[in-house]
Amino acid sequence: VGGHVLAAAILAVAALYQFSHVKVACLDRCRSPIHFIMHFGSPGMSGTLKLGLVHGLFCLGCCWALMLLLFVAGVMNLGWVAAIAAIIFLEKVAPRGRPISTAIGIVLLAVAAGLIIIR
């Protein structure tokens, strides 16, 4: 029983993060890397390293909760890894990423509620 509650809690956290302003801000920065490079890039090796680290932090801020699901659901299950990776990819490259993020959040909440109700 405890495993299902923990899984539902992780799903709920990931779902709620999909609706957060931090998620939206990070996703906007992550979705347009050329804009990011044009505004925050600086010449040289250290500028490139800094740019990569900052952009990586925005990408982590955008997808940490879905990455957590990758770790939790994907351990020893390549199907879940592929599905969640595809969701992250779609969210980042689709022209209408925000509605997709909202839909992902709704689905994750439904799955979390289903885990609680079924068990």
CSV table of N, CA, C and O in Angstrom, one decimal:
chain,number,residue,atom,x,y,z
A,1,VAL,N,0.8,-1.2,0.0
A,1,VAL,CA,0.0,0.0,0.0
A,1,VAL,C,0.9,1.2,0.0
A,1,VAL,O,0.6,2.2,-0.7
A,2,GLY,N,2.0,1.3,0.8
A,2,GLY,CA,2.8,2.4,0.9
A,2,GLY,C,3.4,2.8,-0.4
A,2,GLY,O,3.6,4.0,-0.7
A,3,GLY,N,3.8,1.9,-1.3
A,3,GLY,CA,4.4,2.1,-2.6
A,3,GLY,C,3.4,2.9,-3.5
A,3,GLY,O,3.9,3.8,-4.2
A,4,HIS,N,2.2,2.6,-3.4
A,4,HIS,CA,1.2,3.3,-4.3
A,4,HIS,C,1.0,4.7,-3.8
A,4,HIS,O,0.8,5.6,-4.6
A,5,VAL,N,1.0,4.9,-2.5
A,5,VAL,CA,0.8,6.3,-2.0
A,5,VAL,C,2.0,7.1,-2.4
A,5,VAL,O,1.9,8.3,-2.8
A,6,LEU,N,3.2,6.5,-2.3
A,6,LEU,CA,4.4,7.3,-2.6
A,6,LEU,C,4.4,7.6,-4.1
A,6,LEU,O,4.7,8.7,-4.6
A,7,ALA,N,4.0,6.6,-5.0
A,7,ALA,CA,4.0,6.8,-6.4
A,7,ALA,C,2.9,7.9,-6.7
A,7,ALA,O,3.2,8.8,-7.6
A,8,ALA,N,1.8,7.9,-6.1
A,8,ALA,CA,0.7,8.9,-6.3
A,8,ALA,C,1.2,10.3,-5.9
A,8,ALA,O,1.0,11.3,-6.5
A,9,ALA,N,2.0,10.3,-4.8
A,9,ALA,CA,2.5,11.6,-4.3
A,9,ALA,C,3.5,12.2,-5.3
A,9,ALA,O,3.5,13.4,-5.6
A,10,ILE,N,4.4,11.4,-5.8
A,10,ILE,CA,5.4,11.8,-6.8
A,10,ILE,C,4.7,12.3,-8.0
A,10,ILE,O,5.0,13.3,-8.6
A,11,LEU,N,3.7,11.5,-8.5
A,11,LEU,CA,2.9,11.9,-9.7
A,11,LEU,C,2.2,13.3,-9.4
A,11,LEU,O,2.2,14.1,-10.3
A,12,ALA,N,1.6,13.4,-8.2
A,12,ALA,CA,0.9,14.7,-7.9
A,12,ALA,C,1.9,15.9,-7.9
A,12,ALA,O,1.6,17.0,-8.4
A,13,VAL,N,3.1,15.7,-7.3
A,13,VAL,CA,4.1,16.8,-7.3
A,13,VAL,C,4.5,17.1,-8.7
A,13,VAL,O,4.5,18.3,-9.0
A,14,ALA,N,4.7,16.1,-9.5
A,14,ALA,CA,5.1,16.4,-10.9
A,14,ALA,C,3.9,17.1,-11.6
A,14,ALA,O,4.2,18.0,-12.4
A,15,ALA,N,2.7,16.7,-11.4
A,15,ALA,CA,1.5,17.3,-12.0
A,15,ALA,C,1.4,18.7,-11.6
A,15,ALA,O,1.2,19.6,-12.4
A,16,LEU,N,1.5,19.0,-10.3
A,16,LEU,CA,1.3,20.4,-9.8
A,16,LEU,C,2.4,21.3,-10.3
A,16,LEU,O,2.2,22.5,-10.6
A,17,TYR,N,3.6,20.8,-10.5
A,17,TYR,CA,4.7,21.6,-11.0
A,17,TYR,C,4.5,22.0,-12.4
A,17,TYR,O,4.9,23.1,-12.9
A,18,GLN,N,3.7,21.2,-13.2
A,18,GLN,CA,3.4,21.5,-14.6
A,18,GLN,C,2.7,22.8,-14.7
A,18,GLN,O,2.7,23.5,-15.7
A,19,PHE,N,1.9,23.2,-13.6
A,19,PHE,CA,1.1,24.4,-13.6
A,19,PHE,C,1.8,25.6,-13.0
A,19,PHE,O,1.3,26.7,-13.0
A,20,SER,N,3.1,25.4,-12.5
A,20,SER,CA,3.7,26.5,-11.8
A,20,SER,C,4.3,27.6,-12.7
A,20,SER,O,4.7,27.3,-13.9
A,21,HIS,N,4.5,28.8,-12.2
A,21,HIS,CA,5.1,29.9,-13.0
A,21,HIS,C,6.5,29.6,-13.3
A,21,HIS,O,7.1,30.0,-14.3
A,22,VAL,N,7.2,28.9,-12.3
A,22,VAL,CA,8.6,28.6,-12.5
A,22,VAL,C,8.8,27.7,-13.7
A,22,VAL,O,9.7,27.9,-14.6
A,23,LYS,N,7.9,26.7,-13.8
A,23,LYS,CA,7.9,25.8,-14.9
A,23,LYS,C,7.8,26.5,-16.3
A,23,LYS,O,8.5,26.3,-17.2
A,24,VAL,N,6.8,27.4,-16.3
A,24,VAL,CA,6.5,28.2,-17.5
A,24,VAL,C,7.7,29.0,-17.9
A,24,VAL,O,8.1,29.1,-19.1
A,25,ALA,N,8.3,29.7,-16.9
A,25,ALA,CA,9.4,30.6,-17.2
A,25,ALA,C,10.6,29.8,-17.7
A,25,ALA,O,11.3,30.2,-18.7
A,26,CYS,N,10.9,28.7,-17.1
A,26,CYS,CA,12.0,27.9,-17.5
A,26,CYS,C,11.8,27.2,-18.9
A,26,CYS,O,12.7,27.2,-19.7
A,27,LEU,N,10.5,26.8,-19.1
A,27,LEU,CA,10.2,26.2,-20.4
A,27,LEU,C,10.3,27.2,-21.5
A,27,LEU,O,10.8,26.9,-22.6
A,28,ASP,N,9.9,28.4,-21.3
A,28,ASP,CA,10.1,29.5,-22.3
A,28,ASP,C,11.5,29.7,-22.6
A,28,ASP,O,11.9,29.9,-23.8
A,29,ARG,N,12.4,29.7,-21.7
A,29,ARG,CA,13.8,29.9,-21.9
A,29,ARG,C,14.4,28.7,-22.6
A,29,ARG,O,15.3,28.8,-23.5
A,30,CYS,N,14.0,27.5,-22.2
A,30,CYS,CA,14.5,26.2,-22.8
A,30,CYS,C,14.0,26.0,-24.2
A,30,CYS,O,14.7,25.4,-25.0
A,31,ARG,N,12.8,26.5,-24.5
A,31,ARG,CA,12.2,26.3,-25.8
A,31,ARG,C,12.9,27.1,-26.9
A,31,ARG,O,12.9,26.7,-28.1
A,32,SER,N,13.5,28.2,-26.6
A,32,SER,CA,14.1,29.0,-27.6
A,32,SER,C,15.6,29.2,-27.3
A,32,SER,O,16.0,30.3,-26.8
A,33,PRO,N,16.4,28.2,-27.6
A,33,PRO,CA,17.8,28.4,-27.2
A,33,PRO,C,18.6,29.4,-28.0
A,33,PRO,O,19.5,30.1,-27.5
A,34,ILE,N,18.1,29.7,-29.3
A,34,ILE,CA,18.8,30.7,-30.0
A,34,ILE,C,18.6,32.1,-29.4
A,34,ILE,O,19.5,32.9,-29.4
A,35,HIS,N,17.4,32.4,-29.0
A,35,HIS,CA,17.1,33.6,-28.3
A,35,HIS,C,17.9,33.7,-27.0
A,35,HIS,O,18.5,34.8,-26.7
A,36,PHE,N,18.1,32.6,-26.3
A,36,PHE,CA,18.8,32.6,-25.1
A,36,PHE,C,20.3,32.9,-25.4
A,36,PHE,O,20.9,33.7,-24.7
A,37,ILE,N,20.8,32.3,-26.4
A,37,ILE,CA,22.2,32.5,-26.8
A,37,ILE,C,22.5,33.9,-27.2
A,37,ILE,O,23.5,34.5,-26.8
A,38,MET,N,21.5,34.5,-27.9
A,38,MET,CA,21.7,35.9,-28.4
A,38,MET,C,21.7,36.9,-27.3
A,38,MET,O,22.4,37.9,-27.3
A,39,HIS,N,20.9,36.6,-26.2
A,39,HIS,CA,20.8,37.5,-25.1
A,39,HIS,C,21.8,37.3,-24.0
A,39,HIS,O,22.2,38.2,-23.2
A,40,PHE,N,22.3,36.1,-23.8
A,40,PHE,CA,23.1,35.7,-22.6
A,40,PHE,C,24.5,35.2,-23.0
A,40,PHE,O,25.3,35.0,-22.1
A,41,GLY,N,24.7,35.0,-24.3
A,41,GLY,CA,26.0,34.5,-24.7
A,41,GLY,C,27.1,35.6,-24.6
A,41,GLY,O,26.9,36.8,-24.7
A,42,SER,N,28.3,35.1,-24.3
A,42,SER,CA,29.5,35.9,-24.3
A,42,SER,C,30.7,35.1,-24.9
A,42,SER,O,30.7,33.9,-24.9
A,43,PRO,N,31.6,35.8,-25.5
A,43,PRO,CA,32.7,35.1,-26.2
A,43,PRO,C,33.6,34.4,-25.3
A,43,PRO,O,33.7,34.7,-24.1
A,44,GLY,N,34.3,33.5,-25.9
A,44,GLY,CA,35.4,32.8,-25.1
A,44,GLY,C,34.9,31.5,-24.5
A,44,GLY,O,33.7,31.2,-24.5
A,45,MET,N,35.9,30.7,-24.0
A,45,MET,CA,35.6,29.4,-23.4
A,45,MET,C,34.8,29.6,-22.1
A,45,MET,O,33.8,28.9,-21.9
A,46,SER,N,35.1,30.5,-21.3
A,46,SER,CA,34.4,30.7,-20.1
A,46,SER,C,33.0,31.2,-20.3
A,46,SER,O,32.0,30.8,-19.6
A,47,GLY,N,32.8,32.1,-21.3
A,47,GLY,CA,31.5,32.5,-21.7
A,47,GLY,C,30.6,31.4,-22.2
A,47,GLY,O,29.4,31.3,-21.8
A,48,THR,N,31.2,30.5,-23.0
A,48,THR,CA,30.5,29.4,-23.5
A,48,THR,C,30.1,28.4,-22.3
A,48,THR,O,29.0,27.9,-22.3
A,49,LEU,N,31.0,28.2,-21.4
A,49,LEU,CA,30.8,27.3,-20.3
A,49,LEU,C,29.6,27.9,-19.4
A,49,LEU,O,28.7,27.2,-19.0
A,50,LYS,N,29.7,29.2,-19.1
A,50,LYS,CA,28.7,29.8,-18.3
A,50,LYS,C,27.3,29.7,-19.0
A,50,LYS,O,26.3,29.4,-18.4
A,51,LEU,N,27.3,30.0,-20.3
A,51,LEU,CA,26.1,29.9,-21.1
A,51,LEU,C,25.5,28.5,-21.0
A,51,LEU,O,24.3,28.3,-20.8
A,52,GLY,N,26.3,27.5,-21.2
A,52,GLY,CA,25.8,26.1,-21.1
A,52,GLY,C,25.3,25.8,-19.7
A,52,GLY,O,24.3,25.1,-19.6
A,53,LEU,N,26.0,26.2,-18.7
A,53,LEU,CA,25.5,25.9,-17.3
A,53,LEU,C,24.2,26.6,-17.0
A,53,LEU,O,23.3,26.0,-16.5
A,54,VAL,N,24.1,27.9,-17.4
A,54,VAL,CA,22.8,28.6,-17.1
A,54,VAL,C,21.7,28.0,-17.9
A,54,VAL,O,20.6,27.8,-17.4
A,55,HIS,N,21.9,27.7,-19.2
A,55,HIS,CA,20.9,27.1,-20.0
A,55,HIS,C,20.5,25.7,-19.5
A,55,HIS,O,19.3,25.3,-19.4
A,56,GLY,N,21.5,24.9,-19.0
A,56,GLY,CA,21.2,23.6,-18.4
A,56,GLY,C,20.4,23.8,-17.1
A,56,GLY,O,19.5,22.9,-16.9
A,57,LEU,N,20.6,24.8,-16.4
A,57,LEU,CA,19.8,25.0,-15.2
A,57,LEU,C,18.3,25.4,-15.5
A,57,LEU,O,17.4,24.9,-14.9
A,58,PHE,N,18.2,26.1,-16.6
A,58,PHE,CA,16.8,26.4,-17.0
A,58,PHE,C,16.1,25.1,-17.5
A,58,PHE,O,14.9,24.9,-17.2
A,59,CYS,N,16.8,24.3,-18.2
A,59,CYS,CA,16.3,23.0,-18.7
A,59,CYS,C,16.0,22.1,-17.5
A,59,CYS,O,14.9,21.4,-17.5
A,60,LEU,N,16.8,22.1,-16.5
A,60,LEU,CA,16.6,21.3,-15.3
A,60,LEU,C,15.3,21.9,-14.6
A,60,LEU,O,14.5,21.1,-14.1
A,61,GLY,N,15.3,23.2,-14.5
A,61,GLY,CA,14.1,23.8,-13.8
A,61,GLY,C,12.8,23.5,-14.6
A,61,GLY,O,11.7,23.4,-14.0
A,62,CYS,N,12.9,23.4,-15.9
A,62,CYS,CA,11.8,23.1,-16.7
A,62,CYS,C,11.3,21.6,-16.5
A,62,CYS,O,10.1,21.4,-16.5
A,63,CYS,N,12.2,20.7,-16.4
A,63,CYS,CA,11.8,19.3,-16.4
A,63,CYS,C,12.2,18.4,-15.3
A,63,CYS,O,12.1,17.2,-15.3
A,64,TRP,N,12.6,19.0,-14.1
A,64,TRP,CA,13.1,18.2,-13.0
A,64,TRP,C,12.0,17.2,-12.5
A,64,TRP,O,12.3,16.1,-12.2
A,65,ALA,N,10.8,17.7,-12.5
A,65,ALA,CA,9.7,16.8,-12.0
A,65,ALA,C,9.5,15.6,-13.0
A,65,ALA,O,9.3,14.5,-12.5
A,66,LEU,N,9.5,15.9,-14.3
A,66,LEU,CA,9.3,14.8,-15.2
A,66,LEU,C,10.6,13.9,-15.2
A,66,LEU,O,10.5,12.7,-15.4
A,67,MET,N,11.7,14.5,-15.0
A,67,MET,CA,12.9,13.7,-14.8
A,67,MET,C,12.9,12.8,-13.6
A,67,MET,O,13.3,11.6,-13.6
A,68,LEU,N,12.3,13.3,-12.5
A,68,LEU,CA,12.1,12.5,-11.3
A,68,LEU,C,11.2,11.3,-11.7
A,68,LEU,O,11.4,10.1,-11.3
A,69,LEU,N,10.1,11.5,-12.5
A,69,LEU,CA,9.3,10.4,-12.9
A,69,LEU,C,10.1,9.4,-13.8
A,69,LEU,O,9.9,8.2,-13.7
A,70,LEU,N,11.0,9.9,-14.6
A,70,LEU,CA,11.9,9.0,-15.3
A,70,LEU,C,12.6,8.1,-14.4
A,70,LEU,O,12.7,6.9,-14.7
A,71,PHE,N,13.1,8.6,-13.3
A,71,PHE,CA,13.9,7.8,-12.4
A,71,PHE,C,13.0,6.9,-11.7
A,71,PHE,O,13.3,5.7,-11.6
A,72,VAL,N,11.9,7.3,-11.2
A,72,VAL,CA,11.0,6.5,-10.4
A,72,VAL,C,10.3,5.4,-11.2
A,72,VAL,O,10.3,4.2,-10.9
A,73,ALA,N,9.7,5.8,-12.4
A,73,ALA,CA,8.9,4.9,-13.2
A,73,ALA,C,9.8,4.1,-14.1
A,73,ALA,O,9.5,3.0,-14.6
A,74,GLY,N,10.9,4.8,-14.5
A,74,GLY,CA,11.7,4.2,-15.6
A,74,GLY,C,12.8,3.2,-15.1
A,74,GLY,O,13.4,2.6,-16.0
A,75,VAL,N,13.0,3.0,-13.9
A,75,VAL,CA,14.0,2.1,-13.4
A,75,VAL,C,13.7,0.7,-13.9
A,75,VAL,O,12.6,0.2,-13.6
A,76,MET,N,14.5,0.2,-14.8
A,76,MET,CA,14.4,-1.1,-15.3
A,76,MET,C,13.2,-1.3,-16.3
A,76,MET,O,12.7,-2.4,-16.5
A,77,ASN,N,12.7,-0.2,-16.8
A,77,ASN,CA,11.5,-0.3,-17.7
A,77,ASN,C,11.7,0.7,-18.8
A,77,ASN,O,11.4,1.9,-18.7
A,78,LEU,N,12.3,0.2,-19.9
A,78,LEU,CA,12.6,1.1,-21.1
A,78,LEU,C,11.3,1.7,-21.7
A,78,LEU,O,11.4,2.8,-22.3
A,79,GLY,N,10.2,1.1,-21.6
A,79,GLY,CA,8.9,1.6,-22.1
A,79,GLY,C,8.6,2.9,-21.4
A,79,GLY,O,8.2,3.9,-22.1
A,80,TRP,N,8.7,3.0,-20.1
A,80,TRP,CA,8.4,4.2,-19.4
A,80,TRP,C,9.4,5.3,-19.7
A,80,TRP,O,9.1,6.4,-19.8
A,81,VAL,N,10.7,4.9,-19.8
A,81,VAL,CA,11.8,5.8,-20.1
A,81,VAL,C,11.4,6.5,-21.5
A,81,VAL,O,11.5,7.7,-21.6
A,82,ALA,N,11.1,5.7,-22.5
A,82,ALA,CA,10.8,6.2,-23.8
A,82,ALA,C,9.6,7.1,-23.8
A,82,ALA,O,9.6,8.1,-24.4
A,83,ALA,N,8.5,6.7,-23.1
A,83,ALA,CA,7.3,7.5,-23.0
A,83,ALA,C,7.5,8.8,-22.4
A,83,ALA,O,7.1,9.9,-22.9
A,84,ILE,N,8.2,8.9,-21.2
A,84,ILE,CA,8.4,10.1,-20.5
A,84,ILE,C,9.4,11.0,-21.3
A,84,ILE,O,9.2,12.2,-21.3
A,85,ALA,N,10.4,10.4,-21.9
A,85,ALA,CA,11.4,11.2,-22.7
A,85,ALA,C,10.6,11.8,-23.9
A,85,ALA,O,10.9,12.9,-24.2
A,86,ALA,N,9.7,11.1,-24.5
A,86,ALA,CA,8.9,11.6,-25.6
A,86,ALA,C,8.1,12.8,-25.1
A,86,ALA,O,7.9,13.8,-25.9
A,87,ILE,N,7.5,12.7,-23.9
A,87,ILE,CA,6.7,13.7,-23.4
A,87,ILE,C,7.5,15.0,-23.2
A,87,ILE,O,7.1,16.1,-23.5
A,88,ILE,N,8.7,14.8,-22.6
A,88,ILE,CA,9.6,16.0,-22.4
A,88,ILE,C,10.0,16.6,-23.7
A,88,ILE,O,10.0,17.8,-23.9
A,89,PHE,N,10.3,15.8,-24.7
A,89,PHE,CA,10.7,16.3,-26.0
A,89,PHE,C,9.5,17.0,-26.6
A,89,PHE,O,9.7,18.1,-27.1
A,90,LEU,N,8.3,16.5,-26.6
A,90,LEU,CA,7.2,17.1,-27.2
A,90,LEU,C,6.9,18.5,-26.5
A,90,LEU,O,6.6,19.5,-27.2
A,91,GLU,N,7.0,18.5,-25.2
A,91,GLU,CA,6.8,19.7,-24.5
A,91,GLU,C,7.7,20.8,-24.9
A,91,GLU,O,7.4,22.0,-24.9
A,92,LYS,N,9.0,20.5,-25.2
A,92,LYS,CA,10.0,21.4,-25.5
A,92,LYS,C,10.0,21.9,-26.9
A,92,LYS,O,10.3,23.1,-27.2
A,93,VAL,N,9.6,21.1,-27.9
A,93,VAL,CA,9.7,21.4,-29.3
A,93,VAL,C,8.4,21.7,-30.0
A,93,VAL,O,8.3,22.3,-31.0
A,94,ALA,N,7.3,21.3,-29.4
A,94,ALA,CA,6.0,21.6,-30.0
A,94,ALA,C,5.7,23.1,-30.0
A,94,ALA,O,6.0,23.8,-29.1
A,95,PRO,N,5.1,23.6,-31.1
A,95,PRO,CA,4.8,25.0,-31.2
A,95,PRO,C,3.8,25.5,-30.1
A,95,PRO,O,3.8,26.6,-29.7
A,96,ARG,N,3.0,24.6,-29.6
A,96,ARG,CA,2.0,25.0,-28.5
A,96,ARG,C,2.4,24.3,-27.2
A,96,ARG,O,1.6,23.4,-26.7
A,97,GLY,N,3.6,24.5,-26.7
A,97,GLY,CA,4.1,23.8,-25.5
A,97,GLY,C,3.3,24.0,-24.3
A,97,GLY,O,3.2,23.1,-23.5
A,98,ARG,N,2.8,25.2,-24.0
A,98,ARG,CA,2.1,25.5,-22.8
A,98,ARG,C,0.8,24.6,-22.6
A,98,ARG,O,0.6,24.1,-21.6
A,99,PRO,N,0.0,24.6,-23.7
A,99,PRO,CA,-1.2,23.7,-23.5
A,99,PRO,C,-0.8,22.3,-23.4
A,99,PRO,O,-1.5,21.5,-22.6
A,100,ILE,N,0.3,21.9,-24.0
A,100,ILE,CA,0.8,20.5,-23.8
A,100,ILE,C,1.2,20.3,-22.3
A,100,ILE,O,0.9,19.2,-21.7
A,101,SER,N,1.9,21.2,-21.8
A,101,SER,CA,2.3,21.1,-20.3
A,101,SER,C,1.1,21.0,-19.4
A,101,SER,O,1.1,20.2,-18.5
A,102,THR,N,0.0,21.8,-19.7
A,102,THR,CA,-1.2,21.7,-18.9
A,102,THR,C,-1.9,20.4,-19.1
A,102,THR,O,-2.3,19.8,-18.1
A,103,ALA,N,-1.9,19.9,-20.3
A,103,ALA,CA,-2.5,18.5,-20.5
A,103,ALA,C,-1.7,17.5,-19.8
A,103,ALA,O,-2.3,16.6,-19.2
A,104,ILE,N,-0.4,17.6,-19.8
A,104,ILE,CA,0.4,16.6,-19.1
A,104,ILE,C,0.1,16.7,-17.6
A,104,ILE,O,0.0,15.6,-17.0
A,105,GLY,N,0.0,17.9,-17.1
A,105,GLY,CA,-0.3,18.0,-15.7
A,105,GLY,C,-1.7,17.4,-15.3
A,105,GLY,O,-1.8,16.7,-14.3
A,106,ILE,N,-2.7,17.6,-16.2
A,106,ILE,CA,-4.0,17.0,-15.9
A,106,ILE,C,-3.9,15.5,-15.9
A,106,ILE,O,-4.5,14.8,-15.1
A,107,VAL,N,-3.2,14.9,-16.9
A,107,VAL,CA,-3.1,13.5,-17.0
A,107,VAL,C,-2.4,12.9,-15.8
A,107,VAL,O,-2.8,11.9,-15.2
A,108,LEU,N,-1.3,13.6,-15.4
A,108,LEU,CA,-0.5,13.1,-14.2
A,108,LEU,C,-1.4,13.2,-12.9
A,108,LEU,O,-1.4,12.2,-12.1
A,109,LEU,N,-2.2,14.2,-12.8
A,109,LEU,CA,-3.1,14.3,-11.6
A,109,LEU,C,-4.1,13.2,-11.7
A,109,LEU,O,-4.5,12.6,-10.6
A,110,ALA,N,-4.7,12.9,-12.8
A,110,ALA,CA,-5.7,11.8,-13.0
A,110,ALA,C,-5.0,10.5,-12.6
A,110,ALA,O,-5.7,9.7,-11.9
A,111,VAL,N,-3.8,10.2,-13.1
A,111,VAL,CA,-3.2,9.0,-12.8
A,111,VAL,C,-2.9,8.9,-11.3
A,111,VAL,O,-3.1,7.8,-10.7
A,112,ALA,N,-2.5,10.0,-10.7
A,112,ALA,CA,-2.2,10.0,-9.2
A,112,ALA,C,-3.5,9.7,-8.5
A,112,ALA,O,-3.5,8.9,-7.5
A,113,ALA,N,-4.6,10.3,-8.9
A,113,ALA,CA,-5.9,10.1,-8.2
A,113,ALA,C,-6.3,8.6,-8.4
A,113,ALA,O,-6.8,8.0,-7.5
A,114,GLY,N,-6.1,8.1,-9.6
A,114,GLY,CA,-6.4,6.7,-9.9
A,114,GLY,C,-5.7,5.8,-9.1
A,114,GLY,O,-6.2,4.8,-8.6
A,115,LEU,N,-4.4,6.0,-8.8
A,115,LEU,CA,-3.6,5.2,-7.9
A,115,LEU,C,-4.2,5.1,-6.5
A,115,LEU,O,-4.2,4.1,-5.8
A,116,ILE,N,-4.7,6.3,-6.0
A,116,ILE,CA,-5.2,6.4,-4.7
A,116,ILE,C,-6.6,5.7,-4.6
A,116,ILE,O,-6.8,4.9,-3.7
A,117,ILE,N,-7.4,5.9,-5.6
A,117,ILE,CA,-8.8,5.3,-5.6
A,117,ILE,C,-8.7,3.8,-5.8
A,117,ILE,O,-9.4,3.1,-5.1
A,118,ILE,N,-7.9,3.3,-6.7
A,118,ILE,CA,-7.8,1.9,-7.0
A,118,ILE,C,-7.3,1.1,-5.8
A,118,ILE,O,-7.7,0.0,-5.5
A,119,ARG,N,-6.3,1.7,-5.1
A,119,ARG,CA,-5.7,0.9,-4.0
A,119,ARG,C,-6.4,1.3,-2.8
A,119,ARG,O,-6.5,1.4,-1.8
